[in-house]
Coordinates of C-alpha atoms in Angstrom, one line a residue:
M1 CA -32.8 -54.2 -168.9
N2 CA -35.7 -56.6 -168.6
K3 CA -39.6 -55.5 -167.7
G4 CA -39.3 -56.9 -164.1
H5 CA -36.1 -55.2 -163.6
F6 CA -37.1 -51.9 -164.6
A7 CA -41.1 -52.2 -163.0
R8 CA -38.9 -53.1 -159.7
S9 CA -36.4 -49.9 -159.6
L10 CA -39.8 -47.8 -160.3
L11 CA -41.2 -48.6 -157.3
I12 CA -37.8 -48.3 -155.0
G13 CA -37.7 -44.9 -156.8
T14 CA -41.3 -43.9 -155.8
L15 CA -40.8 -45.0 -152.1
L16 CA -38.1 -42.7 -151.4
M17 CA -39.6 -39.9 -152.8
N18 CA -42.6 -40.6 -150.9
C19 CA -40.8 -40.3 -147.3
A20 CA -41.5 -37.0 -146.4
K21 CA -41.0 -37.3 -142.3
P22 CA -38.4 -39.4 -140.6
P23 CA -39.2 -42.0 -138.4
S24 CA -38.1 -42.7 -135.1
R25 CA -35.0 -44.9 -135.1
S26 CA -32.6 -46.4 -133.1
P27 CA -28.5 -45.6 -134.0
G28 CA -27.3 -46.5 -137.0
S29 CA -30.5 -47.6 -139.6
H30 CA -34.5 -45.6 -139.6
T31 CA -37.5 -47.6 -140.4
K32 CA -40.3 -46.7 -141.6
A33 CA -43.6 -48.3 -142.9
I34 CA -45.0 -46.9 -146.4
S35 CA -48.4 -48.0 -147.9
N36 CA -48.4 -48.9 -151.5
T37 CA -51.1 -51.4 -151.7
P38 CA -53.2 -50.4 -154.6
V39 CA -57.2 -50.3 -153.6
G40 CA -58.8 -53.5 -153.9
T41 CA -55.7 -55.8 -153.5
N42 CA -54.9 -57.9 -150.6
P43 CA -51.9 -56.5 -148.9
A44 CA -51.3 -59.8 -146.6
A45 CA -50.5 -61.1 -150.6
S46 CA -48.2 -59.2 -151.3
S47 CA -45.3 -57.0 -149.6
T48 CA -41.4 -56.0 -149.9
D49 CA -39.2 -55.4 -147.4
L50 CA -36.8 -52.9 -149.0
K51 CA -33.1 -52.3 -146.9
S52 CA -30.0 -50.3 -148.3
S53 CA -26.8 -52.6 -147.7
D54 CA -23.6 -51.3 -147.7
S55 CA -22.1 -54.6 -150.0
T56 CA -23.4 -54.8 -153.8
V57 CA -24.1 -57.5 -155.8
P58 CA -21.6 -58.5 -158.6
A59 CA -23.6 -58.1 -162.2
S60 CA -22.4 -62.0 -162.9
Q61 CA -23.9 -62.7 -159.7
S62 CA -27.7 -64.1 -160.4
P63 CA -30.8 -64.1 -158.2
Q64 CA -30.5 -66.1 -155.4
T65 CA -33.0 -67.4 -152.7
T66 CA -32.7 -66.2 -149.5
P67 CA -31.8 -69.1 -146.5
G68 CA -34.7 -69.4 -144.1
N69 CA -36.9 -67.2 -146.4
P70 CA -38.1 -69.5 -149.4
G71 CA -40.3 -66.3 -151.0
A72 CA -37.3 -63.7 -150.6
S73 CA -34.5 -63.3 -153.5
N74 CA -32.1 -60.4 -154.1
G75 CA -32.1 -58.2 -155.9
P76 CA -30.9 -56.8 -159.7
A77 CA -27.3 -57.9 -160.3
G78 CA -25.5 -54.4 -159.6
S79 CA -28.0 -53.3 -157.3
D80 CA -27.4 -51.9 -153.4
V81 CA -30.7 -52.8 -152.3
T82 CA -32.2 -56.1 -151.2
M83 CA -35.8 -56.3 -151.5
T84 CA -37.4 -58.9 -149.7
T85 CA -41.2 -59.9 -149.8
T86 CA -43.0 -62.0 -147.0
D87 CA -46.2 -62.9 -146.2
Q88 CA -45.4 -63.2 -142.2
A89 CA -47.6 -61.5 -139.5
P90 CA -45.8 -58.0 -138.4
T91 CA -43.6 -58.1 -135.4
P92 CA -44.4 -55.6 -133.1
G93 CA -43.1 -52.0 -133.5
S94 CA -43.1 -53.1 -137.5
A95 CA -45.4 -52.1 -140.2
P96 CA -48.2 -53.9 -140.3
A97 CA -48.8 -56.4 -143.0
G98 CA -48.9 -55.3 -146.6
E99 CA -47.0 -52.2 -145.6
P100 CA -43.6 -51.9 -147.2
L101 CA -40.8 -51.5 -144.6
V102 CA -38.3 -49.0 -145.8
V103 CA -34.4 -49.0 -143.7
V104 CA -32.4 -45.4 -144.3
S105 CA -28.6 -44.9 -142.7
D106 CA -28.1 -41.7 -140.9
A107 CA -26.1 -40.4 -144.0
E108 CA -29.5 -41.1 -145.4
M109 CA -31.7 -39.4 -143.2
A110 CA -29.9 -36.4 -142.8
T111 CA -30.7 -35.1 -146.7
I112 CA -34.3 -36.0 -146.0
P113 CA -36.3 -32.5 -144.2
S114 CA -38.4 -32.6 -140.9
S115 CA -42.5 -31.8 -141.6
P116 CA -44.2 -29.3 -141.1
G117 CA -44.5 -27.8 -137.6
S118 CA -41.7 -30.1 -136.3
T119 CA -39.5 -28.7 -133.7
P120 CA -36.2 -30.0 -133.3
P121 CA -35.8 -31.0 -129.8
P122 CA -33.9 -28.2 -127.6
A123 CA -29.9 -28.5 -126.9
S124 CA -28.9 -29.4 -123.3
D125 CA -27.6 -27.1 -121.2
P126 CA -23.9 -27.8 -120.1
P127 CA -24.3 -28.7 -116.2
A128 CA -23.3 -26.1 -113.9
P129 CA -19.6 -26.7 -112.6
V130 CA -19.7 -28.3 -109.1
P131 CA -17.9 -25.1 -106.9
P132 CA -15.6 -26.7 -104.3
P133 CA -16.4 -27.3 -100.9
A134 CA -16.1 -24.5 -98.4
Q135 CA -13.3 -24.4 -96.5
P136 CA -13.2 -23.1 -93.0
P137 CA -11.6 -20.2 -92.9
S138 CA -7.3 -20.2 -92.0
F139 CA -5.0 -18.2 -89.4
Q140 CA -2.2 -18.3 -87.8
K141 CA -0.5 -18.4 -84.5
G142 CA 0.1 -15.0 -83.4
D143 CA -3.3 -13.7 -85.5
V144 CA -6.5 -11.9 -83.7
F145 CA -9.1 -14.1 -82.5
N146 CA -12.2 -13.7 -83.6
P147 CA -15.3 -15.9 -83.4
K148 CA -15.8 -15.6 -86.9
T149 CA -12.9 -17.0 -87.8
Y150 CA -12.5 -20.0 -85.3
K151 CA -16.5 -21.1 -85.4
V152 CA -16.8 -21.6 -82.2
S153 CA -19.1 -24.0 -80.2
Q154 CA -22.0 -23.1 -78.2
M155 CA -20.4 -23.7 -74.9
V156 CA -17.2 -21.5 -75.6
S157 CA -19.9 -18.8 -77.4
A158 CA -21.5 -19.0 -74.1
L159 CA -18.7 -18.5 -72.1
I160 CA -17.4 -15.7 -74.3
E161 CA -20.8 -13.9 -73.6
G162 CA -21.6 -15.0 -69.9
N163 CA -17.7 -13.7 -69.1
K164 CA -17.5 -10.3 -71.5
Y165 CA -14.3 -11.7 -73.0
L166 CA -14.1 -9.8 -76.1
E167 CA -14.6 -6.2 -74.0
T168 CA -12.5 -6.8 -71.3
K169 CA -8.9 -5.9 -70.6
A170 CA -8.4 -7.9 -68.0
T171 CA -6.5 -11.4 -68.3
K172 CA -8.0 -13.9 -70.3
A173 CA -7.4 -17.9 -72.3
I174 CA -9.5 -19.7 -74.0
A175 CA -9.0 -23.8 -74.2
V176 CA -10.8 -26.4 -76.0
N177 CA -10.8 -30.5 -76.8
E178 CA -11.3 -31.8 -80.0
K179 CA -14.8 -31.5 -80.4
G180 CA -14.8 -27.7 -79.6
L181 CA -16.2 -27.8 -76.2
G182 CA -14.0 -26.1 -74.0
M183 CA -13.3 -22.6 -71.3
A184 CA -12.9 -19.0 -71.6
V185 CA -11.5 -17.6 -68.3
V186 CA -11.2 -14.2 -67.2
L187 CA -9.1 -13.7 -64.6
S188 CA -7.7 -10.3 -62.9
T189 CA -5.9 -7.8 -64.1
Q190 CA -2.8 -9.1 -61.7
A191 CA -3.1 -12.1 -62.5
S192 CA -0.2 -13.7 -65.4
L193 CA -1.3 -14.8 -68.5
A194 CA 0.0 -18.5 -67.5
D195 CA -2.3 -18.5 -65.0
A196 CA -5.1 -17.8 -67.0
K197 CA -3.9 -20.6 -69.6
R198 CA -3.7 -22.8 -66.9
A199 CA -7.6 -22.2 -65.7
A200 CA -8.4 -22.7 -69.4
L201 CA -6.9 -25.9 -69.2
E202 CA -8.5 -27.1 -66.2
G203 CA -12.1 -26.0 -67.0
C204 CA -11.7 -27.2 -70.4
Y205 CA -11.4 -30.5 -69.5
V206 CA -14.0 -31.3 -67.1
I207 CA -16.5 -29.3 -68.7
G208 CA -16.1 -30.9 -72.1
G209 CA -16.0 -34.5 -70.3
F210 CA -13.1 -35.4 -69.5
Q211 CA -11.6 -34.8 -72.9
P212 CA -7.9 -33.4 -73.2
C213 CA -7.3 -29.8 -73.9
T214 CA -5.3 -27.1 -75.9
V215 CA -4.9 -23.7 -75.6
L216 CA -6.7 -21.8 -78.2
V217 CA -6.2 -18.1 -77.2
A218 CA -4.5 -16.1 -75.0
D219 CA -5.5 -12.6 -74.3
D220 CA -6.7 -11.7 -78.1
K221 CA -4.5 -13.8 -79.6
Y222 CA -4.5 -17.3 -81.5
E223 CA -2.0 -19.6 -79.3
K224 CA -2.3 -22.4 -82.3
D225 CA -3.1 -22.0 -86.1
S226 CA -6.0 -23.6 -87.7
A227 CA -4.0 -26.2 -89.4
S228 CA -2.7 -28.0 -86.1
L229 CA -6.3 -27.9 -84.5
S230 CA -7.4 -30.8 -87.1
K231 CA -4.7 -33.1 -86.0
P232 CA -5.4 -35.3 -82.5
E233 CA -1.7 -34.9 -81.3
T234 CA -2.7 -31.1 -80.7
Y235 CA -4.8 -31.9 -77.7
T236 CA -2.6 -33.1 -74.9
D237 CA -3.7 -30.6 -71.2
T238 CA -5.6 -33.0 -68.8
L239 CA -6.1 -31.9 -65.4
A240 CA -3.2 -32.7 -62.8
T241 CA -4.5 -34.5 -59.4
P242 CA -3.7 -31.9 -56.7
K243 CA -1.6 -33.4 -53.9
V244 CA -2.2 -30.0 -51.4
L245 CA -4.4 -27.6 -50.2
T246 CA -3.4 -24.6 -52.0
E247 CA -3.7 -26.6 -55.4
V248 CA -7.1 -25.2 -56.0
P249 CA -7.7 -25.9 -59.3
F250 CA -9.6 -23.0 -61.7
K251 CA -8.4 -20.5 -59.0
D252 CA -6.9 -17.2 -59.8
P253 CA -3.8 -16.7 -57.7
S254 CA -3.5 -13.2 -57.7
Q255 CA -6.3 -13.8 -55.0
G256 CA -4.0 -15.0 -52.2
D257 CA -4.4 -18.1 -50.4
L258 CA -5.5 -16.6 -47.2
M259 CA -8.9 -18.6 -47.2
I260 CA -6.1 -21.8 -47.4
T261 CA -3.9 -20.2 -44.3
Q262 CA -7.5 -20.3 -42.3
Y263 CA -8.8 -23.6 -43.3
Q264 CA -5.6 -25.3 -42.1
K265 CA -6.0 -24.1 -39.1
F266 CA -9.1 -24.6 -38.4
L267 CA -9.7 -27.9 -35.9
G268 CA -13.5 -28.6 -36.5
F269 CA -16.0 -29.9 -39.3
K270 CA -14.9 -28.0 -41.9
A271 CA -15.3 -28.1 -46.1
I272 CA -13.9 -26.5 -49.4
A273 CA -16.5 -26.6 -52.8
I274 CA -15.3 -24.9 -55.7
S275 CA -16.6 -24.0 -59.1
L276 CA -15.7 -24.0 -62.8
D277 CA -15.3 -20.1 -63.0
G278 CA -12.6 -20.0 -59.9
T279 CA -15.5 -19.4 -57.0
K280 CA -14.5 -21.3 -54.2
V281 CA -15.7 -21.4 -50.4
A282 CA -14.5 -22.7 -47.4
V283 CA -16.6 -23.3 -44.4
I284 CA -15.1 -23.3 -41.1
E285 CA -17.3 -22.2 -38.2
D286 CA -18.2 -23.9 -34.8
D287 CA -21.3 -25.2 -33.9
L288 CA -21.7 -27.5 -36.6
E289 CA -23.4 -30.7 -36.0
S290 CA -21.4 -33.3 -38.0
I291 CA -19.1 -33.2 -41.3
D292 CA -22.1 -34.2 -43.5
E293 CA -23.4 -30.7 -42.5
A294 CA -20.1 -29.1 -43.6
K295 CA -20.2 -30.6 -46.7
R296 CA -24.1 -29.2 -47.5
L297 CA -23.1 -25.6 -46.2
A298 CA -20.0 -25.4 -48.6
L299 CA -22.1 -26.6 -51.6
E300 CA -24.6 -24.4 -51.4
R301 CA -22.9 -21.4 -50.3
C302 CA -21.0 -22.4 -53.6
E303 CA -23.7 -22.3 -55.5
L304 CA -25.0 -19.4 -54.1
K305 CA -21.9 -17.2 -55.3
A306 CA -20.6 -19.0 -58.3
K307 CA -21.7 -18.2 -61.9
L308 CA -21.3 -21.9 -62.8
I309 CA -23.1 -24.5 -61.4
P310 CA -23.2 -26.6 -59.7
C311 CA -19.8 -26.8 -57.8
F312 CA -17.6 -29.4 -56.7
L313 CA -16.2 -30.6 -53.2
F314 CA -12.1 -29.8 -52.8
A315 CA -11.6 -31.0 -49.3
I316 CA -13.6 -32.3 -46.3
N317 CA -11.4 -31.5 -43.0
D318 CA -7.8 -31.9 -44.1
D319 CA -8.8 -34.4 -47.0
I320 CA -8.3 -33.1 -50.9
T321 CA -11.4 -35.3 -52.1
F322 CA -11.5 -33.3 -55.5
A323 CA -13.1 -35.8 -57.7
P324 CA -15.6 -34.0 -61.1
K325 CA -16.5 -37.6 -62.2
G326 CA -18.1 -38.5 -59.0
K327 CA -21.0 -35.4 -59.0
P328 CA -23.6 -36.0 -60.0
W329 CA -23.9 -32.5 -61.8
N330 CA -27.3 -31.3 -59.7
L331 CA -27.5 -28.5 -58.0
S332 CA -27.3 -29.0 -54.3
I333 CA -29.4 -26.0 -53.2
K334 CA -33.2 -27.3 -53.2
F335 CA -35.6 -24.3 -53.8
D336 CA -38.5 -25.9 -51.7
A337 CA -40.4 -23.0 -49.7
L338 CA -40.9 -24.8 -46.4
D339 CA -41.6 -22.9 -43.5
I340 CA -38.5 -22.2 -41.2
E341 CA -40.3 -23.1 -38.1
T342 CA -41.1 -26.3 -39.4
K343 CA -38.4 -28.9 -37.2
G344 CA -35.8 -30.1 -39.1
V345 CA -36.1 -28.1 -42.4
Q346 CA -33.0 -27.0 -43.7
V347 CA -32.4 -23.2 -45.0
P348 CA -30.1 -23.3 -48.3
G349 CA -26.5 -21.8 -46.9
I350 CA -27.9 -22.0 -43.3
S351 CA -26.5 -24.2 -40.4
V352 CA -28.9 -25.5 -37.7
S353 CA -27.8 -23.5 -35.2
Q354 CA -28.0 -20.0 -37.1
L355 CA -31.6 -21.1 -38.1
D356 CA -32.3 -22.1 -34.4
N357 CA -31.0 -18.3 -33.3
L358 CA -33.7 -17.1 -36.0
V359 CA -36.2 -19.3 -35.2
D360 CA -36.4 -19.6 -31.7
G361 CA -36.6 -16.7 -27.9
I362 CA -37.9 -13.9 -27.6
L363 CA -36.7 -10.7 -29.8
T364 CA -35.4 -13.3 -32.9
Y365 CA -36.2 -12.8 -36.2
T366 CA -39.6 -15.0 -36.3
D367 CA -40.8 -13.3 -33.2
R368 CA -40.2 -10.0 -34.7
V369 CA -41.7 -11.1 -37.8
E370 CA -45.3 -12.7 -36.0
R371 CA -45.1 -9.2 -33.9
E372 CA -45.4 -7.1 -37.7
A373 CA -49.3 -6.1 -38.9
T374 CA -48.0 -7.1 -42.2
G375 CA -46.2 -10.4 -41.2
N376 CA -42.8 -9.1 -43.5
G377 CA -39.3 -9.6 -43.1
M378 CA -36.2 -10.4 -44.7
V379 CA -32.9 -12.7 -44.3
Y380 CA -29.8 -12.0 -45.8
L381 CA -26.9 -14.8 -46.2
S382 CA -23.4 -14.0 -46.1
T383 CA -22.0 -16.7 -48.7
V384 CA -18.4 -15.7 -47.8
S385 CA -18.8 -16.3 -43.6
G386 CA -22.6 -18.0 -43.1
N387 CA -23.4 -14.7 -41.1
V388 CA -27.1 -13.7 -42.2
G389 CA -28.1 -9.8 -41.9
W390 CA -32.5 -9.6 -41.4
S391 CA -35.0 -7.2 -41.0
T392 CA -39.0 -5.9 -40.4
P393 CA -40.2 -2.9 -41.2
S394 CA -40.4 -1.7 -37.8
H395 CA -36.4 -2.4 -37.9
N396 CA -36.8 0.7 -39.5
L397 CA -39.3 3.5 -38.5
I398 CA -36.4 6.1 -37.5
T399 CA -34.6 5.6 -41.0
G400 CA -37.4 5.1 -43.3
K401 CA -35.6 2.9 -45.0
D402 CA -37.0 -0.2 -46.9
Y403 CA -36.7 -3.8 -44.4
K404 CA -35.5 -5.7 -47.2
A405 CA -32.8 -3.0 -48.2
S406 CA -31.7 -2.8 -44.8
A407 CA -31.4 -6.8 -44.4
K408 CA -29.2 -6.7 -47.1
E409 CA -27.1 -3.9 -46.2
R410 CA -26.7 -5.2 -42.5
C411 CA -25.0 -8.5 -43.9
E412 CA -23.0 -6.9 -45.9
A413 CA -21.9 -5.6 -43.0
F414 CA -19.8 -8.4 -43.0
D415 CA -18.0 -9.0 -45.8
G416 CA -18.5 -6.4 -47.8
P417 CA -20.7 -5.8 -51.5
E418 CA -22.3 -8.6 -53.5
T419 CA -21.6 -11.1 -51.2
C420 CA -24.9 -11.9 -49.3
S421 CA -28.2 -13.1 -50.8
P422 CA -31.8 -13.1 -49.8
V423 CA -32.8 -16.7 -48.4
I424 CA -35.8 -16.0 -46.1
D425 CA -38.6 -14.1 -47.2
K426 CA -41.3 -13.6 -44.4
L427 CA -41.4 -17.1 -42.4
K428 CA -40.8 -19.0 -45.2
V429 CA -37.7 -20.3 -48.0
S430 CA -37.6 -17.6 -50.6
L431 CA -35.2 -18.5 -52.6
T432 CA -35.5 -19.8 -56.4
A433 CA -33.4 -20.5 -59.3
A434 CA -33.8 -17.1 -60.7
Q435 CA -31.9 -14.8 -58.0
L436 CA -28.9 -16.9 -58.1
P437 CA -26.0 -14.6 -58.9
S438 CA -25.7 -17.9 -61.5
S439 CA -29.2 -16.2 -63.4
T440 CA -27.9 -12.5 -62.7
N441 CA -25.8 -10.3 -64.0
G442 CA -25.4 -11.3 -67.4
Y443 CA -24.2 -15.0 -66.7
Y444 CA -27.4 -16.3 -67.5
V445 CA -26.5 -17.5 -70.8
A446 CA -22.8 -18.9 -70.0
H447 CA -24.5 -20.9 -66.6
C448 CA -27.4 -22.0 -69.2
K449 CA -25.7 -23.0 -72.2
A450 CA -22.5 -24.0 -71.4
M451 CA -22.8 -26.2 -68.2
P452 CA -23.2 -29.4 -68.8
R453 CA -26.0 -31.1 -66.8
V454 CA -27.7 -34.7 -66.5
S455 CA -31.1 -34.2 -68.1
C456 CA -33.2 -31.4 -69.3
D457 CA -35.1 -31.6 -65.8
A458 CA -31.9 -30.5 -64.3
H459 CA -31.2 -27.6 -66.5
K460 CA -34.9 -26.1 -65.7
A461 CA -34.2 -26.7 -62.2
A462 CA -31.3 -24.3 -62.5
G463 CA -33.8 -21.4 -63.5
C464 CA -32.9 -22.4 -67.8
K465 CA -36.6 -20.9 -68.9
E466 CA -36.3 -21.4 -72.6
S467 CA -36.4 -24.0 -75.3
G468 CA -33.6 -25.5 -77.2
N469 CA -29.9 -27.1 -77.1
Y470 CA -28.6 -27.8 -73.6
Y471 CA -25.3 -29.7 -72.8
I472 CA -26.3 -33.1 -71.3
V473 CA -23.5 -35.2 -69.9
D474 CA -24.5 -38.8 -69.9
A475 CA -23.5 -41.7 -67.1
D476 CA -19.9 -42.0 -69.2
F477 CA -19.4 -38.4 -68.6
K478 CA -19.5 -38.0 -72.4
V479 CA -20.9 -34.3 -72.8
D480 CA -23.2 -34.0 -76.4
L481 CA -25.8 -30.9 -77.0
K482 CA -29.5 -32.3 -77.1
P483 CA -32.7 -30.4 -77.4
C484 CA -35.0 -29.9 -74.3
T485 CA -38.3 -28.2 -74.1
L486 CA -38.7 -26.7 -70.8

């Protein structure tokens, strides 16, 4: 070996021994700048590039000039290291001029110990397994109904609560449409299960925005399995157009058709109004001024009696006019506290002739109230017959009864208990939404949280007080749950 070859081999060995810290690297190669320039020398005048190579130069091959780099030459014959000297300016990320670069393979890097104090990168934890999406609980036809198994809508939940569906042993059924909106009905114990299913389907079709429905529950058991509810073809039932007066929708047939029979015999102005809960009111009384008055009284008395309001006209005179799509879905009752002696005033549920009998003449209601030192008096209206019962404190001097209780008692003498509503207090219309049956006796939840109306203001006018989600029906009768600030 000549002296030049020996010096270069010694330099390579020295440089490799001085590699104490592994450089940052790209996969497959590692580059480190190592200073080996003697003090006082010009680093730009002498630099050496050392690269490991997978190919070796045969011993018989003499050193050759590297193309494109006149100052570079291959290493000695038989060497696996190529040395390149350069006086060019360093490229970004390379060693400074005059600093030799050592490129080491991955296998060689593995043998070089880490510098003291260095911390190996932590092993990354394997990603947590992604749980499968939650599947809705399944049930089969005939299983016991559980609102937690079939997640009911706010509408159906409110109707279940308002009707005490889970507690009652009466005949009952629940129908829903594809969106989960629907109707829960409770009929009398004398009604058949077929009657309950029919009433539920009819109510579901209207309250759900005129979409086809299916029976979900009959009494306390599922009528469908969970898999079928995801299929559009499951929902096929709508509401048949009534052809005769006895085909009143939503009704409990066990209550008979006596009202309809009386209605058919009456020859004056008359009308029938119905509610989704099965309430029906027929106005068949003398002395009505017009068919418009009959329509007004039918709607107002129905809303004074029903659990779910507004009510719908079913018949005008002898014509069936049931068309819930034509109903504005607002209450017919007005709650204005008007003076009953004002000319032309309308008191909810009371005909013009009845009001005249209360305010005109001697010993009428208004005459007796004006004679009272306190000016107190109360009028109750029967929503069945339209009769009224009234009383003042002086009426009860002998019995000692409260005049309000006495007025209610006199009214209920016509048509029985729970048939009358207070409509006049002293000399003013006193009716408020809070006094409606739909707002009392546990029906408030269904009245507010199930029944769709045209706006948040319409819900407020109906007596709903809490801000929250309410069903709104648009001009196309599409029903959606929307937030309302009341």
